[in-house]
Short mmCIF file of C-alpha atoms in Angstrom, two decimals:
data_model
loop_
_atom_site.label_atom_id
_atom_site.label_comp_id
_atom_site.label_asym_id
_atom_site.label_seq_id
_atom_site.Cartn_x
_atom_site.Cartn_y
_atom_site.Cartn_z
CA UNK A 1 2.24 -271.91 -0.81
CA UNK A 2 -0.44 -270.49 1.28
CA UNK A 3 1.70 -267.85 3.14
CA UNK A 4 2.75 -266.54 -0.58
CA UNK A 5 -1.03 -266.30 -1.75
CA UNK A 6 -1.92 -264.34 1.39
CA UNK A 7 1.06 -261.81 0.75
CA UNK A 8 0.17 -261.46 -2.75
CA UNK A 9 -3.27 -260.61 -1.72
CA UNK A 10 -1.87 -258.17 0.74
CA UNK A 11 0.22 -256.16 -1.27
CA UNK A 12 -2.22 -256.27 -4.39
CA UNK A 13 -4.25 -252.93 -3.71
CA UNK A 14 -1.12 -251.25 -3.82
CA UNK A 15 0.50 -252.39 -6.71
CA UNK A 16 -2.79 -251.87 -8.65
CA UNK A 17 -2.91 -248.45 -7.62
CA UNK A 18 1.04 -247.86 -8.87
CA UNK A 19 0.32 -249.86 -12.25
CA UNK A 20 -3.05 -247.60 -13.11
CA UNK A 21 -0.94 -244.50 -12.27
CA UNK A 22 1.63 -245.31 -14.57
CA UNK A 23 -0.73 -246.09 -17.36
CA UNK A 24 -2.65 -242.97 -17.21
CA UNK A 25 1.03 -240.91 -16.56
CA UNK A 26 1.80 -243.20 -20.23
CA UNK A 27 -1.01 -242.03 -21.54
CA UNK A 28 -2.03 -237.68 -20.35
CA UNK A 29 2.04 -237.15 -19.13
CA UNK A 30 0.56 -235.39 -16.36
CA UNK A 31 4.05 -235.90 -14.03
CA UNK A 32 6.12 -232.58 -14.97
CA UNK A 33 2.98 -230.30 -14.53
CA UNK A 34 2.11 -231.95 -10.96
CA UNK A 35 5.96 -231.63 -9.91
CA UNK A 36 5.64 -228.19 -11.10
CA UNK A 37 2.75 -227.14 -9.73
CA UNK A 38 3.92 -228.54 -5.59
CA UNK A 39 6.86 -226.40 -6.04
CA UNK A 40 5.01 -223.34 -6.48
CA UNK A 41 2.47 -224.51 -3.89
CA UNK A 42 5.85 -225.21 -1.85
CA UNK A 43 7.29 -221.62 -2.36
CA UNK A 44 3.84 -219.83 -1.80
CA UNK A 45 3.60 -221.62 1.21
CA UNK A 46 6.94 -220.62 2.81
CA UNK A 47 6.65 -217.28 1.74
CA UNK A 48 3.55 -217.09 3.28
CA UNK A 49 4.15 -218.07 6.42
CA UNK A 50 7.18 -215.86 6.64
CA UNK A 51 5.24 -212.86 5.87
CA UNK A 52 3.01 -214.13 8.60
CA UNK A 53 5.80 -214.91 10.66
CA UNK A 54 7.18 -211.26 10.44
CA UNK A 55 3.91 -209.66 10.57
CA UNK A 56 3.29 -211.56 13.89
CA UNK A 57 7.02 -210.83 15.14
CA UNK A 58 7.65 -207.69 13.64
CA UNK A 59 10.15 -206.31 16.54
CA UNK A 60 12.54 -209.34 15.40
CA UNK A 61 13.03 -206.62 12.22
CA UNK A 62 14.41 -203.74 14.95
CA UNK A 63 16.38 -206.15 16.50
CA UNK A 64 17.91 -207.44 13.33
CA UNK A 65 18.32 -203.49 12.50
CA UNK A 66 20.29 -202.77 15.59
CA UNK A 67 22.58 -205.36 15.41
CA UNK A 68 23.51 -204.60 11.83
CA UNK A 69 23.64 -200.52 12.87
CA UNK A 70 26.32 -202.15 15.80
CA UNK A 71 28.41 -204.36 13.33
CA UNK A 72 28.86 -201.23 10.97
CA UNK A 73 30.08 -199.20 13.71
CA UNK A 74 32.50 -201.94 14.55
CA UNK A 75 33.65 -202.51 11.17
CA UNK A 76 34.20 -198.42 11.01
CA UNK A 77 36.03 -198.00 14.33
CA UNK A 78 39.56 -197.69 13.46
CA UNK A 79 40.65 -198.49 17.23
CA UNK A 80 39.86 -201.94 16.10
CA UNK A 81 38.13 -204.21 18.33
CA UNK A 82 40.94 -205.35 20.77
CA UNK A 83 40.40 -202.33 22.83
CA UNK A 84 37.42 -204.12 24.34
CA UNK A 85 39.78 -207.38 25.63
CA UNK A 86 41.16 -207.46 28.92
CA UNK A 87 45.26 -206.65 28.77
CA UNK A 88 45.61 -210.52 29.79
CA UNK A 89 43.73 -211.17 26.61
CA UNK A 90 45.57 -208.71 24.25
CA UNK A 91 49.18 -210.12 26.05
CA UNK A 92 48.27 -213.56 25.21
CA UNK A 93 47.12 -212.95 21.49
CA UNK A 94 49.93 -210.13 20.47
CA UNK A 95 53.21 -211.62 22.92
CA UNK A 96 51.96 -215.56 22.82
CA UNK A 97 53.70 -218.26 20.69
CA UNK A 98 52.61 -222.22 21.07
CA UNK A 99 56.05 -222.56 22.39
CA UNK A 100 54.37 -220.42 25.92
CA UNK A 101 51.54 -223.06 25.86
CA UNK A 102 54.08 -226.27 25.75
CA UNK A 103 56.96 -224.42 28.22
CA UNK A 104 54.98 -222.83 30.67
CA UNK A 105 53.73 -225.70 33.00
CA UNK A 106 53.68 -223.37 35.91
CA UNK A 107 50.24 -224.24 36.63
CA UNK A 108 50.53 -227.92 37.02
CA UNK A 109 53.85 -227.07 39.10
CA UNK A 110 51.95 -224.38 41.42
CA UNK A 111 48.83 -227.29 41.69
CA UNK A 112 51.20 -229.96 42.84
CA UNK A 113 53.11 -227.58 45.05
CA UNK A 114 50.23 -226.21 46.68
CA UNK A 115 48.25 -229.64 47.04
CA UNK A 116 50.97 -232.41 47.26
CA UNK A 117 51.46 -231.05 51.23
CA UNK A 118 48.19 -232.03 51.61
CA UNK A 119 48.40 -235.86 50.44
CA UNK A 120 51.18 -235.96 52.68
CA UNK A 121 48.80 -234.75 55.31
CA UNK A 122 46.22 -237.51 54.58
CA UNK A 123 48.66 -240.09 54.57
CA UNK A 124 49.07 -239.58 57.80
CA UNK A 125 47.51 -241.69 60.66
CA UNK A 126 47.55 -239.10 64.05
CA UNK A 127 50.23 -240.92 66.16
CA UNK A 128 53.12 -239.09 65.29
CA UNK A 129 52.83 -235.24 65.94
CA UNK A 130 56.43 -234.30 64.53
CA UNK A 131 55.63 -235.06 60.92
CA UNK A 132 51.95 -233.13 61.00
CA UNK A 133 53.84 -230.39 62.71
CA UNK A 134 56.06 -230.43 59.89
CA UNK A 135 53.57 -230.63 57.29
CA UNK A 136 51.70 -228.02 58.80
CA UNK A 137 54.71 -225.31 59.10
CA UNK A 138 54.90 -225.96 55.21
CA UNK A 139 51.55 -225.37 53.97
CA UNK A 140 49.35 -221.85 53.37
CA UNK A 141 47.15 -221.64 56.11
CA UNK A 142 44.59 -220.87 53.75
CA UNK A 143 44.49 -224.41 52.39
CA UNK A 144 44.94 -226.03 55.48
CA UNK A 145 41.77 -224.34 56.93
CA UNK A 146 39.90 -224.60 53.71
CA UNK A 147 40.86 -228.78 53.54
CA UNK A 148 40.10 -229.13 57.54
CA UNK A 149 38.35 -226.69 58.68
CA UNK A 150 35.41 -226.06 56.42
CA UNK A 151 32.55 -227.68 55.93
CA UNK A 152 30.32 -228.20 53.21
CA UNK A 153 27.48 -226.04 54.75
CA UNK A 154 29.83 -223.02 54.64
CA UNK A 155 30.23 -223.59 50.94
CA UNK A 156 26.72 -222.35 50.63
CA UNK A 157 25.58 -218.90 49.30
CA UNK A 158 24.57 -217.42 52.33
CA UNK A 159 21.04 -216.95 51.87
CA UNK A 160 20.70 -220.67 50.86
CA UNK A 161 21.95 -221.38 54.71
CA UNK A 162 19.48 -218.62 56.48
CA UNK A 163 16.76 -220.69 54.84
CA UNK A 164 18.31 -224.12 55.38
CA UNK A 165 18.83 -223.41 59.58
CA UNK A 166 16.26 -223.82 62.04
CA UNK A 167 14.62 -220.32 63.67
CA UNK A 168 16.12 -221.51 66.81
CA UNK A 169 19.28 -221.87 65.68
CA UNK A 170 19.45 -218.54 63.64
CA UNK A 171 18.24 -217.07 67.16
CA UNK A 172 20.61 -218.11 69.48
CA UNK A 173 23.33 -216.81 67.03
CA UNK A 174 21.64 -213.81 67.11
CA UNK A 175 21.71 -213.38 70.73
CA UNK A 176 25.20 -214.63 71.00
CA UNK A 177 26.62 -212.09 68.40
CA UNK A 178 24.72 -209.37 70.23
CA UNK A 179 25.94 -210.29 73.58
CA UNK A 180 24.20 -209.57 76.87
CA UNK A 181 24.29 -205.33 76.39
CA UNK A 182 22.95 -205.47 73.10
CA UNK A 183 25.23 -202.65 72.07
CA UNK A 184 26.66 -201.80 68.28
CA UNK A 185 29.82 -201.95 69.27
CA UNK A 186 29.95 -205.15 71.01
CA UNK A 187 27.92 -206.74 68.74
CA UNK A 188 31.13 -205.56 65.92
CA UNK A 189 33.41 -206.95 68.62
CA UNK A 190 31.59 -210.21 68.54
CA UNK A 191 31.74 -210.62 64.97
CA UNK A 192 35.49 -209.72 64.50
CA UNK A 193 36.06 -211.93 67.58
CA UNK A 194 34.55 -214.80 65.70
CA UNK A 195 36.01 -214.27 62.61
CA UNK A 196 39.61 -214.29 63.79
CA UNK A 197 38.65 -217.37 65.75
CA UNK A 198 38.00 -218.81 62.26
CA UNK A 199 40.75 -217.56 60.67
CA UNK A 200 43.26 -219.45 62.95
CA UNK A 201 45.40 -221.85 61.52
CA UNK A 202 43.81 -225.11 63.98
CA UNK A 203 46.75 -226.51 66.56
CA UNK A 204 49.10 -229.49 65.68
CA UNK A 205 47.68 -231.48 68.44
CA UNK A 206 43.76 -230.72 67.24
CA UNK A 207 45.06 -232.02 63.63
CA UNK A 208 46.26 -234.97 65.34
CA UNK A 209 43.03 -236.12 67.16
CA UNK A 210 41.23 -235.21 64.10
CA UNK A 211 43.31 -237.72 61.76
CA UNK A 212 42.87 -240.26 63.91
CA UNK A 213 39.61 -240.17 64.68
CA UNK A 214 39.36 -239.67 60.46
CA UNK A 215 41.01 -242.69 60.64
CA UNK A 216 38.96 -244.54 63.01
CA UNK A 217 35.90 -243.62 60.77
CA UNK A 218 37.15 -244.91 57.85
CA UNK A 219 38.42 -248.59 59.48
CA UNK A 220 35.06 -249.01 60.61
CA UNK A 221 33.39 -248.06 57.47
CA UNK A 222 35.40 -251.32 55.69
CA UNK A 223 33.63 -254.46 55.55
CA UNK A 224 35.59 -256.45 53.62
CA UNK A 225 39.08 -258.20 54.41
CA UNK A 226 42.44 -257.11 53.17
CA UNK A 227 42.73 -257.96 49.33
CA UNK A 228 46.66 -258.91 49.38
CA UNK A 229 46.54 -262.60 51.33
CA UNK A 230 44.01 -263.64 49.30
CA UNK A 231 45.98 -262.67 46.22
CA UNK A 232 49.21 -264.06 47.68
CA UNK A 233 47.44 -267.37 48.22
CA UNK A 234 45.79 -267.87 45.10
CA UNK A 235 49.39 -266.65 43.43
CA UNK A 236 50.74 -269.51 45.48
CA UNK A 237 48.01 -271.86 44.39
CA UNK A 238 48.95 -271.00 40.80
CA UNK A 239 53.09 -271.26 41.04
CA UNK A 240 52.95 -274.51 43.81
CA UNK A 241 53.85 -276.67 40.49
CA UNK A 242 56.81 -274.50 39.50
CA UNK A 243 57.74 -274.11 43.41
CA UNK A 244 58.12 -277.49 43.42
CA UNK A 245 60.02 -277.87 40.52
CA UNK A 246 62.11 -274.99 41.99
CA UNK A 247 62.63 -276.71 45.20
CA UNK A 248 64.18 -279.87 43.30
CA UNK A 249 66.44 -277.63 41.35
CA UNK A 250 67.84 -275.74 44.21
CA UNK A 251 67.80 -279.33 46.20
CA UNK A 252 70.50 -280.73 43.67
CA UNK A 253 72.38 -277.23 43.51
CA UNK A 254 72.77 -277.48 47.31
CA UNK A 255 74.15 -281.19 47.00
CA UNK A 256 76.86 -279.97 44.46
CA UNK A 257 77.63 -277.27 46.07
CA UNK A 258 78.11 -278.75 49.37
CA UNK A 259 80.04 -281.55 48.19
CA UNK A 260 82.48 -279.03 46.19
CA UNK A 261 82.75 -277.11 49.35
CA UNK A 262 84.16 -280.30 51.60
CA UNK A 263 86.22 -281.47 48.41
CA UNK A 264 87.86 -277.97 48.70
CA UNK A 265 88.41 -277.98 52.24
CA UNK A 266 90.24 -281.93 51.58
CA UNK A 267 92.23 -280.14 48.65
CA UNK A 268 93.00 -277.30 51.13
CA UNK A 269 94.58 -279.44 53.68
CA UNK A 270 96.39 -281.97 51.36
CA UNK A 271 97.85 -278.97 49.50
CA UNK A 272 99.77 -277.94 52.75
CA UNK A 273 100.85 -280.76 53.16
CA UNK A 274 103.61 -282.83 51.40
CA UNK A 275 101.18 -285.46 49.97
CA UNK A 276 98.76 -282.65 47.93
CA UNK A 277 102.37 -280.67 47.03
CA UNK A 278 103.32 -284.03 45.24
CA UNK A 279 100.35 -284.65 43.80
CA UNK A 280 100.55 -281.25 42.15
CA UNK A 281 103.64 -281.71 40.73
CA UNK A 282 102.59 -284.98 39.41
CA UNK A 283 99.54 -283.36 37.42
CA UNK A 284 101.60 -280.37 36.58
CA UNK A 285 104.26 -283.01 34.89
CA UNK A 286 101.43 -284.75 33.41
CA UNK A 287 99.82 -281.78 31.65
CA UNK A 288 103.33 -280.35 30.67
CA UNK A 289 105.34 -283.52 29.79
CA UNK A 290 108.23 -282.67 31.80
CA UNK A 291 109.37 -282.69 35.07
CA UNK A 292 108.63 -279.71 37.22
CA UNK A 293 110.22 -278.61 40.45
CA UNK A 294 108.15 -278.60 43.22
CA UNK A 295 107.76 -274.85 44.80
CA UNK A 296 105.74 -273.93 48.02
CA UNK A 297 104.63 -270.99 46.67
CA UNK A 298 102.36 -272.43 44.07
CA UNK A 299 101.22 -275.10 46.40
CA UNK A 300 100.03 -272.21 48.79
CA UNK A 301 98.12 -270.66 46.01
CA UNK A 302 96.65 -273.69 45.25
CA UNK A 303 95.47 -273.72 49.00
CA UNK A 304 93.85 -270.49 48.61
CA UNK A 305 92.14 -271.36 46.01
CA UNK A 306 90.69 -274.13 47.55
CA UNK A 307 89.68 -272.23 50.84
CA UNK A 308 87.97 -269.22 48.42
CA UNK A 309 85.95 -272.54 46.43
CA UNK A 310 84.69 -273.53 50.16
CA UNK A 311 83.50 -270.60 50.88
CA UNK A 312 82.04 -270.02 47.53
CA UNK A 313 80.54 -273.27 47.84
CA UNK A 314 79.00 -272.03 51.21
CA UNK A 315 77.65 -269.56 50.42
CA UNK A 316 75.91 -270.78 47.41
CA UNK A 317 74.69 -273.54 50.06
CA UNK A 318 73.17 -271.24 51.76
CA UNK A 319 71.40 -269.21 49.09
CA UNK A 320 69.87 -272.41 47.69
CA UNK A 321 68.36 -273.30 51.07
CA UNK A 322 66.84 -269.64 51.52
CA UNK A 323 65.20 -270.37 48.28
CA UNK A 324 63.89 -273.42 48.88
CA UNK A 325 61.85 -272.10 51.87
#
């Protein structure tokens, strides 16, 4: 009850102020003429400061001039504006359709062509030179002396790398590009010499000492142990219920299977003899209902039979104790 006093007492300047402007607006109607009278204030204002604004900035009004003079003379010039794009421009807008822009993936094919050489490269580990040799035959020697010969420095606007080397430095470059005559010419000689020596395409075997010593870098620079034993473990952790379920299942399927393979081999041998060739024309008489004439033929099929189901019976043996383990 307190808390609503003290907000009633808070808020009642306010609403006293709203309630006695609403009884004089009831009784002079002085709302439309002060609404009136801030939009002309409003207007004079902006117009005002305008003015001032243009008086204060008045070459904005030559500029403005000029670039209306420059849109009339384009609008009149019956070349048309097209003359001004480059032919690649006016090609792609007068001989382009959207089928060019889904078709013509030669970019991504020319990317992948020129670069994929070079993920070979880097999947490479430096003990085998006949693969980088390979590798290396195949690629633009551009690339391969952009990807491992340059450095970042050299990426540098040129200026940027006068100021970022030492004086010392920048001298004894000086004095070796000059050589020991100090003449023009060998001086030219120098620089063309070193040039070409950068231009080389760097030797299988210096590509191979520098993977491996990439390589080395980069095993040293892990701290942490391989991921995929600790996955395979907890994995294991995980399935050990099923395993063992699994291992119970392929338990009985081995028993089966090994007694069908020794019942086979029994049937084999009883069906060449007399005893199993009787006992086949018993059954056969059975299931029939009538006699049956005992034949060697079927009684060596039989036998075959039996022989395939041992070795069937093998051989799922086998599988069921490979997946046990």
């Amino acid at each position: 009850g307190g808390q609503e006093q003290m907000t009633a007492k808070a808020t009642d300047p306010l609403a006293e102020c709203v309630a006695l402007l609403r009884r004089v607006e009831g009784e002079f109607h002085f709302a439309l003429p002060l609404r009136l009278l801030g939009g002309v204030l409003l207007v004079s204002g902006s117009c005002w400061a305008f003015t001032r604004f243009v008086v204060a900035n008045s070459f904005l009004l030559v500029i403005l001039a000029g670039l209306g003079c420059l849109a009339l003379s384009v609008l009149a010039d019956p070349r048309g504006l097209i003359r001004f794009l480059p032919e690649e421009a006016q090609d792609f807008l007068f001989n382009g359709r959207i089928f060019d822009i889904l078709h013509d993936d030669t970019p991504v094919v020319n990317a992948i062509r020129k670069w994929g050489p070079v993920q070979l490269l880097l999947a490479q580990d430096g003990t085998q030179a006949e693969p980088i040799q390979h590798l290396v035959q195949n690629m633009e020697p551009e690339v391969l002396r952009l990807v491992l010969c340059r450095s970042f420095f050299s990426f540098l606007p040129g200026p940027l790398r006068l100021l970022m080397l030492p004086s010392e430095q920048l001298s004894s470059e000086a004095l070796e590009a000059k050589g020991s005559n100090g003449d023009a010419k060998e001086t030219t000689m120098a620089k063309v010499a070193t040039t070409a020596e950068m231009e080389e395409v760097p030797s299988v075997e210096w590509i191979q000492n520098f993977l491996q010593v990439r390589n080395q870098k980069k095993q040293e620079k892990i701290k942490y142990p391989e991921l995929m034993p600790l996955v395979t473990s907890t994995l294991g952790l995980q399935l050990a219920p099923f395993m063992a379920y699994g291992r119970s299942f392929f338990r009985w399927v081995q028993f089966v299977a090994f007694t069908s393979g020794i019942a086979s081999l029994l049937s084999a041998g009883l069906m060449f003899h007399d005893t199993g060739r009787y006992a086949l024309q018993r059954a056969a008489s059975g299931l029939l209902q009538r006699s049956v004439v005992p034949d060697a033929r079927w009684s060596k099929v039989a036998a075959a039979v039996s022989l395939f189901s041992a070795g069937g019976a093998i051989v799922v043996s086998i599988v069921c104790e490979r997946c046990k383990r």
